[in-house]
Amino acid sequence: MEYEVVIGLEVHAELATKTKIFCGCSTQFGGEPNTHCCPVCTGMPGALPVLNEKVVEYAIKAGLAMNCDIEQNSKQDRKNYFYPDLPKAYQISQYDLPLCKNGHLEIDVDGQKKNIGITRIHIEEDAGKLNHDEFGGGALVDLNRACVPLIEIVSEPDMRSSAEAKAYVEKIKAILEYLEVSDCKMQEGSLRADVNLSIRPKGETKFGTRTETKNLNSFKAITRAIEFEIKRQIEAVENGEEIIQETRRWDDDRGIGYAMRGKEDAHDYRYFPDPDLALIKLSAEYINNIRENLPELPDSRKQKYINELGLPEYDANIITGSKMLADFFDEATKYCDNAKSISNWIMGDLLRILTEKELEQVPFKPEYLAKLVVMIDSGKISSAIAKKVFEDMFETGENPEDIVTKKGLVQISDEGAIKEIVLKVLENNPQSIIDFKAGKDKALGFLVGQAMKESRGKANPQMLNKMFLEELNK
Ligand code: ADP
Ligand code: MG
Ligand code: ZN
């Protein structure tokens, strides 16, 4: 039996407002526990919430960038549930009148483009955090995060693989970064996703029962949790078991998912309009003003890279997928016209080291990458040396020109010096000369390699090639 996977995501993003959604406390991540708090965000009886207007503005920006209709009339509701990190025993969210509806995003998986529907985007407050108590047996509550503003972006069940889900979250992350409405730091929980997943026999049109795996906060976790859940559901169905609608957790260290509780339905939350908060009424003018002032978004930047700089779509996709990389690229190409080479360095060595070290910022200036490319293009250093200089830049953040001078890495392009190396290598490798004359072209490559070694990577390889051929054909 062949199965089709059906995935819908609920993505939560913390908004980068300075203050919380209903009070003036700081939204800053971390801090001594319970120091960014007041009677409102700690849920004291009688304390009154006042909506932070920036939250509405940021949510509308996100909605517009994700092609949503913005509702001129929306409302905030209480979602009732008890949990120790939720002092009011309800979360202020939006139920039937969310701020944004009916949007969509285009994703690209291996060149295949696809639209993913967005059902709604609403605003709500985050909960606090429970920390393990090292000294006692209980848990400690930290309410610094309580009342930090969130948007929840709910997708249609339009995704059919973990790759599509990953591409979708990547797209959301890029858009929110470009809009500067969220810092999207997944490791700090600023961006996290709940995965709703079901399977059905290929060809079936009705959806199967879904499970919801909550709070995935890295792309790796999203991918692995989905793969795990697909396998689990298929195995269960093949064993004749029924899939239970439930809420699940993912343990990324152990690589396993497990059931947490039966999934509640909307009616379990006893939603009702929050009587302390007025309806949100927006003029068309207010919304239009935000629309007209939206910054450039990843898709338009991508088209610019393709059309104006001649980058392949593949490169443009990766670079514009992160605002940090795209800004870095823009800055570097101010100092050097070789956009493709800058892109190659970013996609190759730069991304490799960044992910290895889990860095969020490149430790050297974009201008320095441009300088490195200029030195390669002008023949001052070889590409092999450039790789080493690049690693050095990463460690020290220094100007590559200084690194090259200090370490004496300038490429040897002097005819006399090259000839000296070539003659020495030929003298030491008589067998290669015989091989070459017998028609074994590989021998040339070997000799060039020896010469590179001899010059510690500094000899100009084109010149070596040419000079070896001249000598061998004498
Ligand atoms: P809740 O808020 O209770 O989790 P929603 O109806 O808002 O429920 O749905 C949440 C998410 O679940 C949406 O992203 C939706 O696309 C997805 N979803 C709904 N039904 C299915 C299904 N059968 N299989 C996979 N995903 C689903
Ligand atoms: Mg849900
Ligand atoms: Zn507060």
Coordinates of N, CA and C in Angstrom, one line a residue, residues 274-466:
D274 N -12.7 38.6 25.2 CA -12.1 39.2 26.4 C -12.8 40.5 26.7
P275 N -13.5 40.6 27.9 CA -14.3 41.7 28.2 C -13.4 43.0 28.5
D276 N -12.1 42.7 28.8 CA -11.3 43.9 29.1 C -10.7 44.6 27.9
L277 N -10.9 44.0 26.7 CA -10.2 44.5 25.5 C -11.2 44.9 24.5
A278 N -11.1 46.1 24.0 CA -12.0 46.6 23.0 C -11.8 45.9 21.6
L279 N -12.8 45.9 20.7 CA -12.6 45.4 19.4 C -11.5 46.1 18.7
I280 N -10.8 45.4 17.8 CA -9.7 46.1 17.1 C -10.4 46.6 15.8
K281 N -10.5 47.9 15.6 CA -11.1 48.5 14.4 C -10.0 49.2 13.6
L282 N -9.9 48.9 12.4 CA -8.8 49.5 11.6 C -9.4 50.2 10.4
S283 N -8.9 51.4 10.1 CA -9.3 52.1 8.9 C -8.6 51.5 7.7
A284 N -9.2 51.6 6.5 CA -8.6 51.1 5.3 C -7.3 51.9 5.1
E285 N -7.3 53.1 5.4 CA -6.2 54.0 5.3 C -5.0 53.5 6.1
Y286 N -5.3 53.1 7.3 CA -4.2 52.6 8.2 C -3.5 51.4 7.6
I287 N -4.4 50.5 7.1 CA -3.8 49.2 6.5 C -3.1 49.6 5.2
N288 N -3.6 50.5 4.4 CA -2.9 50.8 3.1 C -1.6 51.5 3.4
N289 N -1.5 52.3 4.4 CA -0.3 52.9 4.8 C 0.8 51.9 5.1
I290 N 0.4 50.9 5.8 CA 1.4 49.8 6.1 C 1.8 49.1 4.8
R291 N 0.8 48.8 4.0 CA 1.0 48.1 2.7 C 2.0 48.9 1.9
E292 N 1.8 50.2 1.8 CA 2.7 51.0 0.9 C 4.1 51.1 1.5
N293 N 4.3 50.9 2.7 CA 5.6 51.0 3.3 C 6.3 49.7 3.6
L294 N 5.8 48.6 3.1 CA 6.5 47.3 3.3 C 7.9 47.4 2.7
P295 N 8.9 46.8 3.4 CA 10.2 46.7 2.8 C 10.3 45.7 1.7
E296 N 11.4 45.6 1.1 CA 11.6 44.6 0.0 C 11.6 43.2 0.6
L297 N 10.9 42.3 -0.1 CA 10.7 40.9 0.4 C 11.7 40.0 -0.3
P298 N 11.9 38.8 0.3 CA 12.9 37.9 -0.3 C 12.6 37.6 -1.8
D299 N 11.3 37.4 -2.2 CA 11.1 37.0 -3.6 C 11.5 38.1 -4.6
S300 N 11.3 39.4 -4.2 CA 11.7 40.4 -5.1 C 13.2 40.6 -5.2
R301 N 13.8 40.4 -4.0 CA 15.3 40.4 -4.0 C 15.9 39.3 -4.9
K302 N 15.2 38.1 -4.8 CA 15.7 37.0 -5.6 C 15.6 37.3 -7.1
Q303 N 14.5 37.9 -7.5 CA 14.4 38.2 -8.9 C 15.5 39.2 -9.3
K304 N 15.8 40.1 -8.5 CA 16.8 41.1 -8.8 C 18.2 40.4 -9.0
Y305 N 18.5 39.4 -8.1 CA 19.7 38.7 -8.2 C 19.8 37.9 -9.5
I306 N 18.7 37.3 -9.9 CA 18.6 36.5 -11.1 C 18.7 37.4 -12.3
N307 N 17.9 38.5 -12.4 CA 17.8 39.3 -13.6 C 18.9 40.3 -13.7
E308 N 19.3 40.9 -12.6 CA 20.3 42.0 -12.8 C 21.7 41.5 -12.5
L309 N 21.9 40.5 -11.7 CA 23.3 40.0 -11.4 C 23.6 38.7 -12.1
G310 N 22.6 38.1 -12.7 CA 22.8 36.9 -13.5 C 23.1 35.7 -12.6
L311 N 22.7 35.7 -11.3 CA 22.9 34.5 -10.5 C 21.9 33.4 -10.9
P312 N 22.4 32.2 -10.8 CA 21.4 31.1 -11.0 C 20.3 31.1 -10.0
E313 N 19.1 30.6 -10.3 CA 18.0 30.7 -9.4 C 18.4 29.9 -8.1
Y314 N 19.1 28.8 -8.2 CA 19.5 28.0 -7.1 C 20.2 28.9 -6.0
D315 N 21.2 29.6 -6.5 CA 22.0 30.5 -5.7 C 21.2 31.5 -5.0
A316 N 20.4 32.2 -5.9 CA 19.5 33.3 -5.4 C 18.6 32.8 -4.3
N317 N 18.1 31.6 -4.5 CA 17.2 31.1 -3.5 C 17.8 30.9 -2.1
I318 N 19.0 30.4 -2.1 CA 19.7 30.1 -0.9 C 20.1 31.5 -0.2
I319 N 20.7 32.4 -1.0 CA 21.2 33.6 -0.4 C 20.0 34.5 0.1
T320 N 19.0 34.6 -0.7 CA 17.9 35.4 -0.2 C 17.0 34.7 0.9
G321 N 17.3 33.5 1.1 CA 16.6 32.7 2.2 C 16.9 33.2 3.6
S322 N 18.0 33.9 3.7 CA 18.4 34.5 5.0 C 18.7 36.0 4.8
K323 N 18.1 36.8 5.5 CA 18.3 38.3 5.4 C 19.8 38.6 5.6
M324 N 20.3 37.9 6.7 CA 21.7 38.2 7.0 C 22.6 37.9 5.8
L325 N 22.4 36.7 5.1 CA 23.2 36.4 4.0 C 23.0 37.4 2.8
A326 N 21.8 37.7 2.6 CA 21.4 38.6 1.5 C 22.1 40.0 1.7
D327 N 22.0 40.5 2.9 CA 22.6 41.8 3.2 C 24.1 41.7 3.1
F328 N 24.7 40.6 3.5 CA 26.1 40.3 3.4 C 26.5 40.3 1.9
F329 N 25.8 39.6 1.1 CA 26.0 39.5 -0.3 C 25.9 40.9 -1.0
D330 N 24.9 41.7 -0.7 CA 24.7 43.0 -1.3 C 25.9 43.9 -1.0
E331 N 26.4 43.8 0.3 CA 27.5 44.7 0.7 C 28.8 44.2 0.0
A332 N 29.0 42.9 -0.1 CA 30.2 42.4 -0.7 C 30.2 42.8 -2.2
T333 N 29.1 42.7 -2.9 CA 29.1 43.0 -4.3 C 29.2 44.5 -4.6
K334 N 29.2 45.3 -3.6 CA 29.6 46.7 -3.8 C 31.1 46.9 -4.1
Y335 N 31.8 45.9 -3.6 CA 33.3 46.1 -3.7 C 33.9 45.2 -4.8
C336 N 33.1 44.4 -5.4 CA 33.6 43.5 -6.4 C 32.5 43.1 -7.4
D337 N 32.8 43.1 -8.7 CA 31.7 42.8 -9.6 C 31.4 41.3 -9.8
N338 N 32.3 40.5 -9.3 CA 32.2 39.1 -9.6 C 31.1 38.4 -8.7
A339 N 29.9 38.7 -9.0 CA 28.8 38.3 -8.1 C 28.7 36.8 -7.9
K340 N 29.0 36.1 -9.0 CA 28.9 34.6 -9.0 C 30.0 34.0 -8.1
S341 N 31.1 34.6 -8.1 CA 32.2 34.1 -7.2 C 31.9 34.4 -5.8
I342 N 31.4 35.6 -5.5 CA 30.9 36.0 -4.1 C 29.9 34.9 -3.7
S343 N 29.0 34.7 -4.5 CA 27.9 33.7 -4.2 C 28.5 32.3 -3.9
N344 N 29.4 31.9 -4.8 CA 30.1 30.6 -4.5 C 30.7 30.5 -3.2
W345 N 31.4 31.6 -2.8 CA 32.0 31.5 -1.5 C 31.0 31.5 -0.4
I346 N 29.9 32.3 -0.5 CA 28.9 32.3 0.5 C 28.3 30.9 0.6
M347 N 27.9 30.3 -0.5 CA 27.2 29.1 -0.5 C 28.0 27.9 -0.1
G348 N 29.3 28.0 -0.4 CA 30.2 26.9 -0.1 C 30.8 27.1 1.3
D349 N 32.0 27.7 1.3 CA 32.8 27.7 2.6 C 32.1 28.5 3.7
L350 N 31.5 29.6 3.3 CA 30.9 30.4 4.4 C 29.7 29.7 5.1
L351 N 28.8 29.1 4.3 CA 27.7 28.4 4.9 C 28.1 27.1 5.7
R352 N 29.2 26.5 5.1 CA 29.7 25.3 5.8 C 30.2 25.6 7.2
I353 N 31.0 26.7 7.3 CA 31.6 27.0 8.6 C 30.5 27.6 9.5
L354 N 29.6 28.4 8.9 CA 28.5 28.9 9.8 C 27.7 27.8 10.4
T355 N 27.3 26.8 9.7 CA 26.4 25.8 10.3 C 27.3 24.9 11.2
E356 N 28.5 24.7 10.8 CA 29.4 23.9 11.7 C 29.5 24.5 13.1
K357 N 29.6 25.8 13.1 CA 29.9 26.5 14.3 C 28.6 27.2 14.9
E358 N 27.5 26.9 14.2 CA 26.2 27.5 14.6 C 26.3 29.0 14.9
L359 N 26.9 29.7 13.9 CA 27.1 31.1 14.1 C 25.9 31.9 13.4
E360 N 25.6 33.0 14.0 CA 24.5 33.8 13.3 C 25.1 35.0 12.6
Q361 N 26.3 35.3 12.9 CA 26.9 36.4 12.2 C 28.3 36.0 11.6
V362 N 28.6 36.6 10.4 CA 29.9 36.3 9.9 C 30.9 37.2 10.6
P363 N 32.0 36.6 11.1 CA 32.9 37.4 11.9 C 33.8 38.3 11.1
F364 N 33.7 38.5 9.8 CA 34.4 39.5 9.0 C 33.5 40.3 8.1
K365 N 34.0 41.4 7.7 CA 33.2 42.3 6.9 C 33.0 41.8 5.5
P366 N 31.8 42.1 4.9 CA 31.5 41.7 3.5 C 32.6 42.2 2.5
E367 N 33.1 43.3 2.9 CA 34.1 43.9 2.0 C 35.4 43.0 1.9
Y368 N 35.6 42.3 3.0 CA 36.8 41.4 3.0 C 36.6 40.2 2.1
L369 N 35.4 39.7 2.0 CA 35.2 38.6 1.0 C 35.4 39.1 -0.4
A370 N 34.9 40.4 -0.6 CA 35.1 41.0 -1.9 C 36.6 41.1 -2.2
K371 N 37.4 41.5 -1.3 CA 38.8 41.6 -1.5 C 39.5 40.3 -1.8
L372 N 39.0 39.3 -1.1 CA 39.5 37.9 -1.4 C 39.3 37.5 -2.8
V373 N 38.0 37.7 -3.3 CA 37.7 37.4 -4.7 C 38.5 38.2 -5.7
V374 N 38.7 39.5 -5.4 CA 39.5 40.3 -6.3 C 40.9 39.8 -6.3
M375 N 41.5 39.3 -5.2 CA 42.9 38.8 -5.2 C 43.0 37.5 -6.1
I376 N 41.9 36.7 -6.0 CA 41.9 35.5 -6.8 C 41.8 35.9 -8.3
D377 N 40.8 36.8 -8.6 CA 40.6 37.1 -10.0 C 41.8 37.8 -10.6
S378 N 42.6 38.5 -9.8 CA 43.7 39.2 -10.4 C 44.9 38.4 -10.4
G379 N 44.8 37.2 -9.9 CA 45.9 36.2 -9.9 C 46.9 36.4 -8.8
K380 N 46.6 37.3 -7.8 CA 47.5 37.5 -6.7 C 47.6 36.3 -5.8
I381 N 46.5 35.6 -5.6 CA 46.6 34.3 -4.9 C 45.9 33.3 -5.6
S382 N 46.2 32.0 -5.4 CA 45.6 30.9 -6.1 C 44.3 30.6 -5.3
S383 N 43.4 29.8 -5.9 CA 42.2 29.4 -5.2 C 42.5 28.6 -4.0
A384 N 43.5 27.7 -4.1 CA 43.9 26.8 -3.0 C 44.3 27.7 -1.8
I385 N 45.1 28.7 -2.1 CA 45.6 29.6 -1.0 C 44.4 30.3 -0.4
A386 N 43.5 30.7 -1.3 CA 42.3 31.5 -0.9 C 41.5 30.8 0.1
K387 N 41.4 29.5 0.0 CA 40.7 28.7 1.0 C 41.3 28.8 2.3
K388 N 42.6 28.8 2.4 CA 43.3 28.9 3.7 C 43.1 30.3 4.2
V389 N 43.2 31.3 3.3 CA 43.1 32.7 3.8 C 41.6 32.9 4.4
F390 N 40.7 32.3 3.7 CA 39.3 32.4 4.1 C 39.1 31.8 5.5
E391 N 39.7 30.7 5.8 CA 39.6 30.1 7.1 C 40.2 31.0 8.2
D392 N 41.3 31.6 7.8 CA 42.0 32.6 8.7 C 41.1 33.8 8.9
M393 N 40.5 34.3 7.9 CA 39.5 35.4 8.1 C 38.5 35.1 9.1
F394 N 38.0 33.8 9.0 CA 36.9 33.4 9.9 C 37.4 33.4 11.3
E395 N 38.6 32.9 11.5 CA 39.2 32.9 12.9 C 39.4 34.3 13.4
T396 N 40.1 35.1 12.6 CA 40.6 36.4 13.1 C 39.8 37.6 12.8
G397 N 38.9 37.5 11.7 CA 38.1 38.6 11.2 C 39.0 39.6 10.5
E398 N 40.2 39.2 10.2 CA 41.2 40.2 9.6 C 41.0 40.4 8.1
N399 N 41.5 41.5 7.6 CA 41.6 41.8 6.2 C 42.4 40.8 5.4
P400 N 41.9 40.2 4.4 CA 42.6 39.1 3.7 C 43.9 39.6 3.1
E401 N 44.0 40.9 2.7 CA 45.2 41.4 2.1 C 46.3 41.4 3.2
D402 N 46.0 41.7 4.4 CA 46.9 41.7 5.5 C 47.4 40.3 5.8
I403 N 46.4 39.3 5.7 CA 46.8 37.9 6.0 C 47.8 37.4 4.9
V404 N 47.5 37.8 3.7 CA 48.3 37.3 2.6 C 49.7 37.9 2.7
T405 N 49.8 39.2 3.1 CA 51.1 39.8 3.2 C 51.9 39.2 4.4
K406 N 51.2 39.1 5.5 CA 51.8 38.7 6.7 C 52.4 37.3 6.6
K407 N 51.6 36.4 5.9 CA 52.0 35.0 5.8 C 52.8 34.7 4.5
G408 N 53.0 35.7 3.7 CA 53.8 35.5 2.4 C 53.1 34.6 1.5
L409 N 51.8 34.8 1.2 CA 51.1 33.8 0.4 C 50.8 34.2 -1.0
V410 N 51.5 35.3 -1.4 CA 51.3 35.9 -2.7 C 51.6 34.8 -3.8
Q411 N 50.8 34.7 -4.8 CA 51.0 33.7 -5.8 C 52.3 33.9 -6.6
I412 N 53.0 32.8 -6.9 CA 54.2 33.0 -7.7 C 53.8 33.0 -9.2
S413 N 53.9 34.2 -9.8 CA 53.6 34.3 -11.2 C 54.8 34.8 -12.0
D414 N 55.9 34.7 -11.4 CA 57.1 35.1 -12.1 C 57.7 34.0 -12.9
E415 N 57.8 34.2 -14.2 CA 58.2 33.2 -15.2 C 59.5 32.4 -14.7
G416 N 60.5 33.2 -14.3 CA 61.7 32.6 -13.9 C 61.5 31.6 -12.8
A417 N 60.8 32.1 -11.8 CA 60.6 31.3 -10.6 C 59.7 30.0 -10.9
I418 N 58.8 30.2 -11.8 CA 57.9 29.0 -12.2 C 58.8 28.0 -12.9
K419 N 59.7 28.5 -13.8 CA 60.5 27.6 -14.6 C 61.4 26.8 -13.7
E420 N 61.9 27.5 -12.7 CA 62.8 26.8 -11.7 C 62.1 25.6 -11.1
I421 N 60.9 25.9 -10.6 CA 60.1 24.8 -10.0 C 59.8 23.7 -11.0
V422 N 59.4 24.0 -12.2 CA 59.1 23.0 -13.2 C 60.3 22.1 -13.5
L423 N 61.4 22.8 -13.7 CA 62.6 22.0 -14.0 C 63.0 21.0 -12.8
K424 N 62.9 21.5 -11.6 CA 63.2 20.7 -10.5 C 62.3 19.5 -10.4
V425 N 61.0 19.8 -10.6 CA 60.0 18.7 -10.5 C 60.3 17.6 -11.6
L426 N 60.6 18.1 -12.8 CA 60.8 17.2 -13.9 C 62.1 16.3 -13.6
E427 N 63.1 16.9 -13.0 CA 64.3 16.2 -12.7 C 64.0 15.1 -11.7
N428 N 63.1 15.4 -10.8 CA 62.8 14.4 -9.7 C 61.8 13.4 -10.1
N429 N 61.2 13.5 -11.3 CA 60.2 12.6 -11.7 C 60.3 12.1 -13.1
P430 N 61.4 11.4 -13.4 CA 61.7 11.0 -14.8 C 60.6 10.1 -15.3
Q431 N 60.1 9.2 -14.4 CA 59.0 8.3 -14.9 C 57.8 9.0 -15.5
S432 N 57.5 10.2 -14.9 CA 56.3 10.9 -15.4 C 56.6 11.4 -16.8
I433 N 57.8 11.8 -17.1 CA 58.2 12.2 -18.4 C 57.9 11.1 -19.4
I434 N 58.4 9.9 -19.1 CA 58.2 8.8 -19.9 C 56.7 8.5 -20.1
D435 N 56.0 8.5 -19.0 CA 54.5 8.3 -19.1 C 53.9 9.3 -20.0
F436 N 54.2 10.5 -19.9 CA 53.6 11.6 -20.7 C 53.9 11.3 -22.2
K437 N 55.1 11.0 -22.4 CA 55.5 10.8 -23.9 C 54.8 9.6 -24.4
A438 N 54.4 8.6 -23.5 CA 53.7 7.4 -24.0 C 52.2 7.7 -24.1
G439 N 51.8 9.0 -23.9 CA 50.4 9.3 -24.1 C 49.6 9.3 -22.9
K440 N 50.2 9.1 -21.7 CA 49.4 9.2 -20.5 C 49.2 10.6 -20.0
D441 N 48.1 11.2 -20.3 CA 47.8 12.6 -20.0 C 47.8 12.9 -18.5
K442 N 47.5 11.9 -17.7 CA 47.4 12.0 -16.3 C 48.8 12.5 -15.7
A443 N 49.8 12.1 -16.3 CA 51.2 12.4 -15.8 C 51.3 13.9 -15.7
L444 N 50.7 14.7 -16.6 CA 50.8 16.2 -16.5 C 50.2 16.6 -15.2
G445 N 49.0 16.1 -14.9 CA 48.3 16.5 -13.6 C 49.2 16.2 -12.4
F446 N 49.8 15.0 -12.5 CA 50.6 14.6 -11.4 C 51.8 15.6 -11.2
L447 N 52.4 16.0 -12.3 CA 53.5 16.9 -12.2 C 53.1 18.3 -11.7
V448 N 52.0 18.8 -12.2 CA 51.5 20.1 -11.7 C 51.2 20.0 -10.1
G449 N 50.7 18.9 -9.7 CA 50.4 18.6 -8.3 C 51.7 18.7 -7.5
Q450 N 52.7 18.0 -8.0 CA 54.0 18.0 -7.3 C 54.6 19.4 -7.3
A451 N 54.4 20.2 -8.3 CA 54.9 21.6 -8.4 C 54.2 22.4 -7.4
M452 N 52.9 22.2 -7.2 CA 52.1 23.0 -6.3 C 52.6 22.7 -4.9
K453 N 52.9 21.4 -4.6 CA 53.4 21.0 -3.3 C 54.7 21.7 -3.0
E454 N 55.6 21.6 -4.1 CA 56.9 22.2 -4.0 C 56.8 23.7 -3.6
S455 N 55.8 24.4 -4.2 CA 55.7 25.8 -4.0 C 54.8 26.1 -2.8
R456 N 54.4 25.1 -2.0 CA 53.4 25.2 -0.9 C 52.2 26.0 -1.4
G457 N 51.7 25.6 -2.5 CA 50.4 26.1 -3.0 C 50.4 27.4 -3.7
K458 N 51.7 28.0 -3.8 CA 51.7 29.4 -4.2 C 51.9 29.6 -5.7
A459 N 52.4 28.5 -6.4 CA 52.6 28.7 -7.8 C 51.3 28.9 -8.6
N460 N 51.4 29.7 -9.6 CA 50.2 29.9 -10.5 C 49.9 28.7 -11.3
P461 N 48.8 28.0 -11.1 CA 48.6 26.7 -11.7 C 48.5 26.8 -13.3
Q462 N 47.9 27.9 -13.8 CA 47.8 28.0 -15.2 C 49.2 28.1 -15.8
M463 N 50.1 28.9 -15.2 CA 51.4 29.0 -15.7 C 52.2 27.7 -15.6
L464 N 52.0 27.0 -14.5 CA 52.7 25.7 -14.3 C 52.3 24.8 -15.5
N465 N 51.0 24.7 -15.8 CA 50.5 23.8 -16.8 C 51.2 24.1 -18.1
K466 N 51.2 25.4 -18.4 CA 51.7 25.9 -19.7 C 53.2 25.5 -19.8

